[in-house]
Amino acid sequence: MDNQKLSTNPTSLKTRFALRFIRSLTRIKMANTPVSSMGTLRKRSQTIKLAADCSMASAVGSKRSWSRSALLKIRSRARLHAFAKEKVVTKKKKKCNRRDVGEVVIQQEVMGANELRQIVPGGESMEFLNLLKETAHYIKCLNTQVEVMQNIVDLYSPST
Amino acid sequence: MDEKDDFDLEKRSADHLNYHSSKMLSESQFGAANDLKQSGLEPTIDIWRHQNSQNLGFDDSNLHASRSGFLQTGGGMMPQTLPEFPTDSSFIERAARFSCFNGGSFSDLGNHLSFSELMNLSANGLKPALGLQPRMTEENMNEAAQVDQREVEGTSIKETVVEFLRAPSYEAKDSDSDRQMELSMLEVGAEPAGRKGLGLKKRKRNGQDTEVERKEGAPRLQGETAKNDSETKQKKDQNPSTTAKATKHSKDSSKNSDAANQDYIHVRARRGQATNSHSLAERVRREKISERMKFLQDLVPGCNKVTGKAVMLDEIINYVQSLQRQVEFLSMKLATVNPMVDLNIEELLAKDIHQSRGGQSLYPFSPEMNMVPTQLHPSQQGLVQVGMSGTENPSDALRRTINPQLMAMNGAGYKDSNQIPNVWDNELNNALQMNFGNGAPFNSQEIDGSVPHGHMKVEL
């Protein structure tokens, strides 16, 4: 269509994330039977969300503390799942997992920092300054994630 | 954290370097570091595409202003020598980063490094120059001016600066002594500042003219850097004797005077403000916090009018939560989308075969983008743009190619390791083809001119 649009950096965060996410999406589609009930739909959406978060974290790599803790959490949960397959991972549980990662809060300089710690993965053990830095990077990555996922959804949706 | 450990190790090893050698080393590194940083900033544009250009400007200006502004300060030796030492270990850190993540550098790579310096140094009570440049410049201006004029009155300030400047092995000590060293460095900086380049700036006393001074200082400084460094060394040697009796931190400073100077942050106490080491460090920390809050403000849309940390934090939290909810919603949407539409297996198989024939030579199975840049480059472009255009053809093709049955068939013919990436690339290339029609192969060829794109052309 437009020659000028072809300026994507192949090594950018967006393309790295897109690569991983689409790979995992295809694996998920491969592994799943057709969605019929609400339960499986929910499960699938959780799996996809997990895949998105995981691919995002791995696209970032170990450079950021939030990505490291997110990957650690996901991998430990995967091991848990291997042993207890009947366990249903609910949203609430995910939130609890996020809080459990990391150590006890050491500093609390500004009110609301704790809330931020709960939201950003791996934030519990960070100082306020580092927390702000990680939050900035995390917001950027979330934006990328949303953008790519939105594009993929747009790809899929027109013909439905 | 790994970064911290590496950084500490580097600092400790630099401890043992001779002052001269470290200075020379960092001088040469500084230019290289700047280049690295600038190269690392280019990918910024892609990542932050949807963001304000302010972000990009912020990253750029933050780094460049900090570096150039630092040089421009001309606050005698002190600021001029500062860029060298931060880059000493930061350069190593940066080099390590660049080697680890093969060119997968974001804009914030440079920023990150400055922040990690911030993190590491702040842990020791010393603040890196980079992040604080604009404010510190002002402070330096003020201080240098005062030192010049009233050397007697500014004794305490001078002393703190001197000691601050001369404290190299700060990381070996606890945070208290670090702060003492910080202050001592401040003193040292003030003295040479008074004698040197700041002599040129004598006419501008108040902080109001700092910008003018900075600009004037820039051309001068770059030429005088080498000269200044040698002078700094001399003055630092002179300082131990003078400041040894000056403050209670004298013992630390005299010990440290011989050791090589590390990267440290020079903070001057502003006029009328307490020069207590703790308050200085706290002020620096507060400034860093406010700087990062500003950065976050740029990230979060619609936060320009919001002032105050608490409200800003709430806004940030809300934004992050909304983004996470958005991801969840999108994942649910993706889950509901049924990819199993009519598939044209033969057509796709043919494409896939052609694709993988060329692809296998080009794609070693690797999760890293760097390994497969040429082929995937137009592929992702296709994906991104197809997403943007939202046309029907690419979505059909993509859906068909993602069909699991198709993948199973592909899997029969090829190795498992190559299967997924090949199919994925095939999907995207199909999307690319569908989207661009005849134009796509031309685009691809323009970009990398690789042969497989010729295959795509044929298939169309």
Coordinates of C-alpha atoms in Angstrom, one line a residue:
Chain A
M1 CA 0.0 0.0 0.0
D2 CA 2.3 2.6 1.2
N3 CA 6.0 2.5 0.8
Q4 CA 6.6 5.0 3.5
K5 CA 5.0 2.9 6.1
L6 CA 7.6 0.2 5.9
S7 CA 9.9 1.6 8.5
T8 CA 9.4 -0.9 11.3
N9 CA 12.5 -1.6 13.2
P10 CA 13.0 -5.4 13.2
T11 CA 14.6 -5.4 16.5
S12 CA 12.3 -3.0 18.3
L13 CA 10.3 -4.0 21.3
K14 CA 7.2 -4.0 19.3
T15 CA 8.4 -6.5 16.7
R16 CA 10.0 -8.7 19.3
F17 CA 6.8 -8.8 21.2
A18 CA 4.7 -9.4 18.1
L19 CA 7.0 -12.3 17.1
R20 CA 6.7 -14.0 20.4
F21 CA 3.1 -13.3 20.9
I22 CA 2.0 -14.6 17.5
R23 CA 4.1 -17.7 18.0
S24 CA 2.4 -18.5 21.3
L25 CA -1.0 -17.6 19.8
T26 CA -0.5 -20.1 17.1
R27 CA 0.5 -22.7 19.6
I28 CA -2.5 -22.0 21.6
K29 CA -4.8 -22.2 18.6
M30 CA -3.1 -25.5 17.7
A31 CA -3.6 -27.0 21.1
N32 CA -7.1 -25.9 21.8
T33 CA -10.3 -27.6 20.7
P34 CA -13.1 -25.3 19.4
V35 CA -14.4 -23.1 22.0
S36 CA -17.9 -24.1 23.1
S37 CA -18.6 -23.3 26.7
M38 CA -18.0 -20.2 28.7
G39 CA -15.6 -22.0 31.0
T40 CA -13.2 -22.9 28.2
L41 CA -13.6 -19.4 26.7
R42 CA -12.5 -17.9 30.0
K43 CA -9.7 -20.3 30.3
R44 CA -8.5 -19.6 26.8
S45 CA -8.6 -15.9 27.4
Q46 CA -6.6 -16.3 30.5
T47 CA -4.1 -18.4 28.6
I48 CA -3.9 -15.8 25.9
K49 CA -3.4 -13.0 28.4
L50 CA -0.7 -15.1 30.1
A51 CA 0.9 -15.6 26.7
A52 CA 0.8 -11.9 26.0
D53 CA 2.4 -11.0 29.3
C54 CA 5.0 -13.7 29.0
S55 CA 5.9 -12.7 25.5
M56 CA 6.1 -9.1 26.6
A57 CA 8.3 -10.0 29.5
S58 CA 10.6 -12.1 27.4
A59 CA 10.7 -9.5 24.7
V60 CA 12.0 -7.1 27.3
G61 CA 14.4 -9.7 28.6
S62 CA 16.1 -9.5 31.9
K63 CA 17.0 -5.9 31.5
R64 CA 14.2 -4.7 33.7
S65 CA 13.4 -5.7 37.1
W66 CA 9.7 -6.0 36.4
S67 CA 10.2 -8.3 33.5
R68 CA 12.5 -10.5 35.5
S69 CA 10.0 -10.9 38.3
A70 CA 7.2 -11.4 35.8
L71 CA 9.0 -14.2 34.1
L72 CA 10.0 -15.7 37.4
K73 CA 6.4 -15.7 38.5
I74 CA 5.1 -17.1 35.3
R75 CA 7.6 -19.9 35.3
S76 CA 7.0 -20.8 38.9
R77 CA 3.3 -20.9 38.2
A78 CA 3.9 -23.1 35.2
R79 CA 5.7 -25.5 37.4
L80 CA 2.9 -25.5 39.9
H81 CA 0.4 -26.1 37.1
A82 CA 2.3 -29.1 36.0
F83 CA 1.6 -30.7 39.3
A84 CA -1.9 -29.5 39.9
K85 CA -3.7 -29.3 36.6
E86 CA -7.1 -29.1 38.1
K87 CA -6.3 -25.8 39.7
V88 CA -8.2 -22.9 38.2
V89 CA -6.3 -19.7 38.1
T90 CA -8.6 -16.9 38.7
K91 CA -8.0 -13.3 38.4
K92 CA -7.9 -12.8 42.1
K93 CA -5.3 -15.4 42.4
K94 CA -3.2 -13.7 39.8
K95 CA -3.3 -10.5 41.8
C96 CA -2.2 -12.4 44.9
N97 CA 0.7 -13.9 43.1
R98 CA 1.8 -10.5 42.0
R99 CA 1.9 -9.4 45.5
D100 CA 3.7 -12.4 46.8
V101 CA 6.6 -11.9 44.5
G102 CA 9.4 -9.9 46.0
E103 CA 10.3 -9.0 49.5
V104 CA 8.6 -7.0 52.1
V105 CA 8.3 -3.3 51.3
I106 CA 11.3 -1.6 52.7
Q107 CA 10.6 2.1 52.0
Q108 CA 7.5 4.0 51.5
E109 CA 8.3 7.5 50.6
V110 CA 5.1 8.7 49.1
M111 CA 1.6 7.7 49.7
G112 CA 0.3 5.5 46.9
A113 CA 3.7 4.0 46.2
N114 CA 2.5 0.8 47.7
E115 CA -0.4 0.7 45.4
L116 CA 1.9 1.2 42.5
R117 CA 4.0 -1.6 43.8
Q118 CA 1.1 -4.0 43.7
I119 CA 0.4 -3.1 40.2
V120 CA 3.8 -3.2 38.7
P121 CA 5.2 -6.7 38.7
G122 CA 8.1 -7.1 41.1
G123 CA 7.5 -3.8 42.6
E124 CA 7.4 -4.8 46.2
S125 CA 11.1 -4.9 46.7
M126 CA 11.9 -1.7 44.9
E127 CA 12.8 1.7 46.2
F128 CA 10.6 4.5 45.2
L129 CA 13.0 5.9 42.6
N130 CA 13.5 2.5 41.0
L131 CA 9.8 1.9 41.1
L132 CA 9.1 5.1 39.2
K133 CA 11.7 4.1 36.6
E134 CA 10.2 0.6 36.3
T135 CA 6.7 2.0 36.0
A136 CA 7.7 4.2 33.1
H137 CA 9.2 1.3 31.2
Y138 CA 6.2 -0.9 32.1
I139 CA 3.8 1.7 30.9
K140 CA 5.6 1.8 27.6
C141 CA 5.6 -1.9 27.2
L142 CA 1.9 -2.1 28.1
N143 CA 1.2 0.4 25.4
T144 CA 3.1 -1.7 22.9
Q145 CA 1.3 -4.8 24.0
V146 CA -2.1 -3.2 23.6
E147 CA -1.2 -1.8 20.2
V148 CA 0.0 -5.1 18.9
M149 CA -2.9 -7.1 20.3
Q150 CA -5.3 -4.6 18.9
N151 CA -3.8 -5.0 15.5
I152 CA -4.1 -8.7 15.7
V153 CA -7.7 -8.5 16.8
D154 CA -8.4 -6.2 13.9
L155 CA -6.8 -8.7 11.6
Y156 CA -9.1 -11.4 12.9
S157 CA -12.3 -9.6 13.3
P158 CA -13.4 -8.1 10.0
S159 CA -14.7 -11.3 8.5
T160 CA -16.5 -12.6 11.6
Chain B
M1 CA 20.3 -7.1 40.7
D2 CA 22.7 -8.0 38.1
E3 CA 23.1 -4.5 36.9
K4 CA 23.9 -3.3 40.3
D5 CA 26.4 -6.0 40.9
D6 CA 28.1 -5.4 37.6
F7 CA 28.1 -1.7 38.2
D8 CA 29.6 -2.1 41.7
L9 CA 32.3 -4.4 40.4
E10 CA 33.2 -1.9 37.8
K11 CA 33.3 0.8 40.3
R12 CA 35.5 -1.2 42.6
S13 CA 37.9 -2.1 40.0
A14 CA 38.0 1.5 38.8
D15 CA 38.9 2.3 42.4
H16 CA 42.3 0.9 41.9
L17 CA 43.0 2.8 38.7
N18 CA 45.3 5.6 38.8
Y19 CA 43.7 8.9 38.6
H20 CA 45.5 9.8 35.5
S21 CA 44.7 6.6 33.7
S22 CA 41.1 6.7 34.6
K23 CA 40.9 10.2 33.5
M24 CA 42.5 9.5 30.2
L25 CA 40.4 6.4 29.8
S26 CA 37.2 8.2 30.5
E27 CA 38.0 11.0 28.2
S28 CA 38.3 8.7 25.3
Q29 CA 35.3 6.8 26.5
F30 CA 33.2 9.8 26.7
G31 CA 33.1 10.4 23.0
A32 CA 32.5 6.8 22.3
A33 CA 29.8 6.6 25.0
N34 CA 28.1 9.6 23.5
D35 CA 28.1 7.9 20.1
L36 CA 26.7 4.7 21.6
K37 CA 24.0 6.6 23.3
Q38 CA 23.0 8.4 20.2
S39 CA 22.9 5.3 18.2
G40 CA 20.8 3.7 20.9
L41 CA 18.4 6.6 20.7
E42 CA 17.3 5.9 17.2
P43 CA 15.1 3.0 17.8
T44 CA 13.2 5.3 20.0
I45 CA 11.3 6.6 17.2
D46 CA 9.6 3.3 16.5
I47 CA 8.8 2.4 19.9
W48 CA 7.3 5.7 20.9
R49 CA 5.5 6.2 17.7
H50 CA 2.2 6.5 19.3
Q51 CA 3.4 8.6 22.0
N52 CA 4.0 12.3 22.0
S53 CA 7.2 13.4 20.4
Q54 CA 7.8 14.9 23.8
N55 CA 8.8 11.6 25.1
L56 CA 11.4 11.2 22.5
G57 CA 12.4 14.8 23.0
F58 CA 12.6 14.1 26.7
D59 CA 14.8 11.1 26.3
D60 CA 17.0 12.9 23.9
S61 CA 17.1 16.1 25.7
N62 CA 17.5 14.5 29.0
L63 CA 20.6 12.7 27.8
H64 CA 22.0 15.3 25.6
A65 CA 21.2 18.2 27.8
S66 CA 22.7 16.3 30.7
R67 CA 25.9 15.6 28.8
S68 CA 26.3 18.8 26.9
G69 CA 24.9 20.9 29.7
F70 CA 27.4 19.3 31.9
L71 CA 30.2 20.3 29.7
Q72 CA 28.7 23.6 29.3
T73 CA 28.6 24.3 33.0
G74 CA 32.2 25.2 32.8
G75 CA 32.0 25.3 36.6
G76 CA 35.7 24.9 36.5
M77 CA 37.0 21.5 36.8
M78 CA 34.2 20.0 38.6
P79 CA 31.6 19.7 36.0
Q80 CA 34.1 19.2 33.3
T81 CA 35.6 16.2 34.9
L82 CA 32.3 14.9 35.9
P83 CA 31.2 13.5 32.6
E84 CA 34.3 11.5 32.4
F85 CA 33.8 9.6 35.5
P86 CA 30.2 8.8 35.2
T87 CA 31.0 7.4 31.8
D88 CA 33.8 5.4 33.1
S89 CA 31.7 2.9 34.7
S90 CA 28.6 3.8 32.8
F91 CA 30.4 3.2 29.6
I92 CA 31.3 -0.3 30.7
E93 CA 27.8 -0.9 31.7
R94 CA 26.6 0.4 28.5
A95 CA 29.0 -1.7 26.6
A96 CA 27.9 -4.7 28.5
R97 CA 24.3 -4.0 27.7
F98 CA 24.9 -3.4 24.1
S99 CA 26.7 -6.7 23.8
C100 CA 24.0 -8.6 25.7
F101 CA 21.1 -7.3 23.7
N102 CA 22.4 -7.3 20.2
G103 CA 21.2 -4.0 19.1
G104 CA 17.9 -4.6 20.7
S105 CA 18.3 -1.2 22.2
F106 CA 15.5 1.1 23.0
S107 CA 15.6 4.7 23.6
D108 CA 15.6 4.0 27.2
L109 CA 18.7 2.0 26.9
G110 CA 20.6 5.2 27.3
N111 CA 18.1 6.5 29.6
H112 CA 18.1 3.3 31.5
L113 CA 21.7 3.5 31.9
S114 CA 21.5 6.9 33.3
F115 CA 18.8 5.7 35.6
S116 CA 20.7 2.7 36.7
E117 CA 23.6 5.0 37.4
L118 CA 21.2 7.0 39.4
M119 CA 20.1 3.9 41.2
N120 CA 23.5 2.6 42.0
L121 CA 25.0 5.9 42.9
S122 CA 22.1 7.0 44.9
A123 CA 22.4 3.9 46.9
N124 CA 25.7 5.2 47.9
G125 CA 24.4 8.6 48.5
L126 CA 25.9 10.1 45.4
K127 CA 23.8 11.2 42.6
P128 CA 24.8 10.9 39.0
A129 CA 25.3 14.0 37.1
L130 CA 23.3 12.9 34.1
G131 CA 19.9 13.0 35.5
L132 CA 20.3 16.2 37.4
Q133 CA 22.1 18.2 34.9
P134 CA 19.8 21.2 34.5
R135 CA 19.3 21.8 38.1
M136 CA 22.9 21.2 39.0
T137 CA 24.1 23.5 36.4
E138 CA 22.2 26.2 38.1
E139 CA 23.5 25.3 41.4
N140 CA 27.0 25.1 40.0
M141 CA 26.6 28.5 38.6
N142 CA 25.4 29.9 41.8
E143 CA 28.0 28.3 43.8
A144 CA 30.9 29.1 41.6
A145 CA 29.9 32.6 41.6
Q146 CA 29.7 32.8 45.3
V147 CA 32.9 31.0 45.8
D148 CA 34.6 33.4 43.4
Q149 CA 33.4 36.4 45.2
R150 CA 33.3 35.4 48.8
E151 CA 35.8 32.8 49.4
V152 CA 35.9 33.4 53.0
E153 CA 32.2 33.3 53.6
G154 CA 31.7 30.3 51.4
T155 CA 34.2 28.3 53.3
S156 CA 31.8 25.7 54.4
I157 CA 30.4 25.3 51.0
K158 CA 33.8 25.1 49.5
E159 CA 34.9 22.6 52.0
T160 CA 32.0 20.3 51.2
V161 CA 32.6 20.6 47.5
V162 CA 36.2 19.9 47.9
E163 CA 35.7 16.8 49.9
F164 CA 33.0 15.7 47.7
L165 CA 35.2 16.0 44.7
R166 CA 38.0 14.1 46.1
A167 CA 36.2 11.0 47.3
P168 CA 36.7 8.2 44.9
S169 CA 36.1 5.0 46.7
Y170 CA 32.8 5.8 47.9
E171 CA 31.2 2.5 47.2
A172 CA 33.5 0.9 49.7
K173 CA 32.1 2.8 52.5
D174 CA 28.8 3.1 54.1
S175 CA 26.2 5.7 53.1
D176 CA 27.2 8.2 55.7
S177 CA 30.7 8.4 54.7
D178 CA 29.5 8.5 51.1
R179 CA 27.6 11.6 51.8
Q180 CA 30.6 13.1 53.5
M181 CA 32.6 12.4 50.4
E182 CA 29.8 13.8 48.3
L183 CA 30.1 17.0 50.2
S184 CA 33.9 17.0 50.0
M185 CA 33.6 16.7 46.3
L186 CA 31.4 19.7 46.3
E187 CA 34.2 21.7 47.9
V188 CA 36.8 20.6 45.5
G189 CA 34.6 21.5 42.7
A190 CA 34.0 25.0 44.0
E191 CA 37.6 25.8 44.3
P192 CA 38.8 25.0 40.8
A193 CA 35.6 26.4 39.6
G194 CA 36.5 29.6 41.1
R195 CA 39.8 29.7 39.5
K196 CA 39.0 28.4 36.1
G197 CA 36.4 28.7 33.5
L198 CA 34.0 30.2 35.9
G199 CA 36.4 33.2 36.1
L200 CA 35.0 33.8 32.7
K201 CA 31.6 33.8 34.0
K202 CA 32.2 36.1 36.8
R203 CA 30.1 38.8 35.4
K204 CA 27.0 36.7 35.7
R205 CA 26.3 36.2 39.3
N206 CA 22.7 35.2 39.8
G207 CA 21.3 32.0 38.6
Q208 CA 19.1 33.8 36.2
D209 CA 21.8 33.9 33.6
T210 CA 22.7 30.3 33.9
E211 CA 21.4 29.5 30.5
V212 CA 23.5 32.1 28.8
E213 CA 26.4 30.9 30.7
R214 CA 25.8 27.4 29.7
K215 CA 25.7 28.3 26.1
E216 CA 28.8 30.3 26.3
G217 CA 30.4 27.6 28.3
A218 CA 29.8 25.0 25.6
P219 CA 32.2 26.0 23.0
R220 CA 34.8 27.0 25.5
L221 CA 34.5 23.8 27.4
Q222 CA 34.9 21.4 24.6
G223 CA 38.1 23.0 23.7
E224 CA 39.3 23.3 27.2
T225 CA 38.4 19.9 28.5
A226 CA 41.8 18.5 28.3
K227 CA 43.4 21.6 29.8
N228 CA 40.8 21.6 32.6
D229 CA 41.4 18.1 33.5
S230 CA 45.1 18.6 34.0
E231 CA 44.4 21.6 36.1
T232 CA 41.8 19.8 38.1
K233 CA 44.3 17.2 39.0
Q234 CA 46.7 19.8 40.2
K235 CA 44.1 21.5 42.2
K236 CA 43.0 18.3 43.7
D237 CA 46.4 17.6 44.9
Q238 CA 46.6 21.0 46.5
N239 CA 43.2 20.6 48.1
P240 CA 43.9 17.9 50.5
S241 CA 46.2 20.1 52.5
T242 CA 43.8 23.0 52.6
T243 CA 40.7 21.1 53.3
A244 CA 42.2 18.6 55.7
K245 CA 41.7 21.0 58.5
A246 CA 38.6 22.5 57.2
T247 CA 35.9 20.0 58.0
K248 CA 35.2 17.1 60.1
H249 CA 35.2 14.9 57.0
S250 CA 38.8 15.8 56.4
K251 CA 40.1 12.3 57.3
D252 CA 38.0 10.7 54.7
S253 CA 38.9 13.2 52.1
S254 CA 42.6 13.0 52.7
K255 CA 42.5 9.3 52.5
N256 CA 40.7 9.5 49.3
S257 CA 42.7 12.1 47.7
D258 CA 45.3 9.7 46.3
A259 CA 42.9 7.2 45.0
A260 CA 41.4 7.5 41.6
N261 CA 38.3 9.5 41.2
Q262 CA 35.2 7.6 40.5
D263 CA 32.1 8.9 38.8
Y264 CA 30.2 10.8 41.4
I265 CA 27.7 13.5 41.4
H266 CA 28.6 17.0 42.2
V267 CA 26.0 18.7 44.1
R268 CA 26.3 22.2 45.3
A269 CA 24.4 23.6 48.2
R270 CA 22.4 26.5 47.0
R271 CA 22.7 29.8 48.5
G272 CA 20.9 29.9 51.8
Q273 CA 20.3 26.2 52.0
A274 CA 21.7 23.8 54.4
T275 CA 24.9 22.2 53.4
N276 CA 24.4 19.3 55.6
S277 CA 25.3 16.2 53.7
H278 CA 22.0 14.5 54.5
S279 CA 20.0 17.4 53.3
L280 CA 22.0 17.7 50.2
A281 CA 21.5 14.1 49.4
E282 CA 17.9 14.3 50.1
R283 CA 17.5 17.3 47.9
V284 CA 19.2 15.5 45.1
R285 CA 16.9 12.6 45.6
R286 CA 13.8 14.7 45.6
E287 CA 14.9 16.3 42.4
K288 CA 15.4 12.9 40.9
I289 CA 11.9 11.9 42.0
S290 CA 10.4 15.0 40.5
E291 CA 12.3 14.4 37.3
R292 CA 10.9 10.9 37.0
M293 CA 7.5 12.1 37.9
K294 CA 7.7 14.5 35.1
F295 CA 8.7 11.8 32.7
L296 CA 5.8 9.7 33.8
Q297 CA 3.6 12.6 33.3
D298 CA 4.5 12.7 29.7
L299 CA 3.8 9.0 29.4
V300 CA 0.4 9.1 31.0
P301 CA -2.0 11.0 28.7
G302 CA -3.9 13.9 30.1
C303 CA -1.7 14.5 33.1
N304 CA -0.3 17.8 32.1
K305 CA -2.4 19.8 34.5
V306 CA -2.0 17.5 37.4
T307 CA 0.5 18.7 40.0
G308 CA 1.6 17.0 43.1
K309 CA 3.0 13.7 43.7
A310 CA 0.0 12.1 45.3
V311 CA -2.5 13.0 42.5
M312 CA 0.1 12.1 39.9
L313 CA 0.6 8.7 41.4
D314 CA -3.1 8.0 41.5
E315 CA -3.3 8.9 37.9
I316 CA -0.4 6.7 37.0
I317 CA -2.0 3.8 38.9
N318 CA -5.3 4.3 37.2
Y319 CA -3.6 4.4 33.8
V320 CA -1.6 1.2 34.4
Q321 CA -4.7 -0.5 35.7
S322 CA -6.6 0.5 32.6
L323 CA -3.9 -0.7 30.4
Q324 CA -3.9 -4.0 32.1
R325 CA -7.6 -4.3 31.8
Q326 CA -7.3 -3.5 28.1
V327 CA -4.8 -6.3 27.7
E328 CA -7.2 -8.6 29.4
F329 CA -10.1 -7.5 27.3
L330 CA -8.1 -7.9 24.1
S331 CA -7.0 -11.4 25.1
M332 CA -10.6 -12.3 25.7
K333 CA -11.4 -11.0 22.3
L334 CA -8.6 -13.0 20.8
A335 CA -9.9 -16.1 22.5
T336 CA -13.3 -15.6 21.1
V337 CA -12.1 -15.2 17.6
N338 CA -12.4 -18.4 15.8
P339 CA -9.5 -18.9 13.5
M340 CA -10.8 -22.0 11.9
V341 CA -12.4 -20.7 8.8
D342 CA -12.2 -22.3 5.4
L343 CA -8.7 -23.0 4.7
N344 CA -7.0 -23.3 1.4
I345 CA -4.5 -25.9 2.4
E346 CA -3.0 -26.5 -1.0
E347 CA -2.5 -22.9 -1.7
L348 CA -1.0 -22.3 1.7
L349 CA 1.1 -25.4 1.5
A350 CA 2.5 -24.2 -1.8
K351 CA 3.3 -20.9 -0.4
D352 CA 4.7 -22.4 2.7
I353 CA 6.9 -24.7 0.7
H354 CA 8.3 -21.9 -1.3
Q355 CA 8.6 -19.8 1.7
S356 CA 10.4 -22.4 3.8
R357 CA 12.7 -23.3 1.0
G358 CA 14.1 -19.8 1.0
G359 CA 13.3 -19.5 4.6
Q360 CA 15.3 -22.4 5.9
S361 CA 18.4 -21.0 4.5
L362 CA 17.7 -17.8 6.2
Y363 CA 16.1 -18.8 9.4
P364 CA 18.1 -20.5 12.0
F365 CA 15.5 -21.2 14.6
S366 CA 15.9 -18.5 17.1
P367 CA 13.6 -16.5 19.2
E368 CA 15.8 -13.5 18.7
M369 CA 14.9 -11.1 16.0
N370 CA 18.5 -10.4 15.3
M371 CA 19.0 -13.8 13.8
V372 CA 16.4 -13.3 11.2
P373 CA 16.3 -9.7 10.4
T374 CA 16.0 -9.6 6.7
Q375 CA 13.1 -11.9 6.1
L376 CA 11.1 -10.9 9.0
H377 CA 11.5 -7.3 8.5
P378 CA 9.0 -7.0 5.8
S379 CA 6.9 -9.6 7.5
Q380 CA 6.4 -7.6 10.5
Q381 CA 5.9 -4.6 8.5
G382 CA 3.2 -6.4 6.8
L383 CA 1.7 -7.4 10.0
V384 CA 1.8 -4.0 11.5
Q385 CA 0.5 -2.3 8.5
V386 CA -2.1 -4.9 7.8
G387 CA -3.3 -4.3 11.3
M388 CA -3.5 -0.7 10.7
S389 CA -5.3 -1.0 7.4
G390 CA -7.7 -3.6 8.6
T391 CA -8.4 -4.8 5.1
E392 CA -10.2 -8.1 4.7
N393 CA -7.9 -9.9 2.5
P394 CA -4.9 -10.1 4.9
S395 CA -7.2 -11.2 7.7
D396 CA -8.5 -14.1 5.6
A397 CA -5.0 -15.1 4.7
L398 CA -3.8 -14.8 8.2
R399 CA -6.6 -16.7 9.6
R400 CA -6.1 -19.5 7.2
T401 CA -2.5 -19.7 7.8
I402 CA -2.9 -19.8 11.5
N403 CA -5.2 -22.7 11.1
P404 CA -3.9 -25.6 13.2
Q405 CA -4.6 -28.2 10.6
L406 CA -2.4 -26.4 8.2
M407 CA 0.3 -26.2 10.7
A408 CA 0.0 -29.9 11.3
M409 CA 0.4 -30.6 7.7
N410 CA 3.4 -28.4 7.5
G411 CA 4.8 -30.1 10.4
A412 CA 4.8 -33.4 8.6
G413 CA 7.2 -32.2 6.0
Y414 CA 9.6 -30.1 8.0
K415 CA 11.6 -30.2 11.1
D416 CA 9.9 -29.2 14.2
S417 CA 12.3 -26.5 15.0
N418 CA 11.7 -24.7 11.7
Q419 CA 8.0 -25.4 11.6
I420 CA 6.6 -22.6 13.7
P421 CA 8.8 -19.8 12.6
N422 CA 8.4 -20.8 9.0
V423 CA 4.7 -20.9 9.2
W424 CA 4.6 -17.7 11.1
D425 CA 6.7 -16.0 8.6
N426 CA 4.6 -17.5 5.9
E427 CA 1.5 -16.1 7.5
L428 CA 2.9 -12.7 7.7
N429 CA 4.3 -12.9 4.2
N430 CA 0.9 -13.9 3.0
A431 CA -0.6 -11.1 4.8
L432 CA 2.0 -8.9 3.2
Q433 CA 1.2 -10.2 -0.2
M434 CA -2.5 -9.9 0.3
N435 CA -2.2 -6.5 1.6
F436 CA 0.0 -5.0 -1.0
G437 CA -0.8 -7.1 -4.0
N438 CA 1.9 -6.6 -6.5
G439 CA 3.4 -3.9 -4.6
A440 CA 4.5 -6.1 -1.7
P441 CA 7.3 -7.9 -3.3
F442 CA 8.6 -4.7 -4.7
N443 CA 8.6 -3.3 -1.2
S444 CA 10.4 -6.2 0.2
Q445 CA 12.9 -6.2 -2.4
E446 CA 13.6 -2.6 -2.0
I447 CA 14.3 -3.2 1.6
D448 CA 16.6 -6.1 1.5
G449 CA 16.5 -7.4 -2.0
S450 CA 16.7 -11.0 -0.8
V451 CA 15.8 -13.8 -3.0
P452 CA 12.9 -15.3 -1.1
H453 CA 10.9 -12.3 -1.8
G454 CA 11.3 -13.2 -5.4
H455 CA 9.5 -16.4 -4.5
M456 CA 6.7 -14.4 -3.1
K457 CA 6.4 -12.5 -6.2
V458 CA 6.2 -15.7 -8.2
E459 CA 3.5 -17.1 -6.0
L460 CA 1.3 -14.1 -6.5

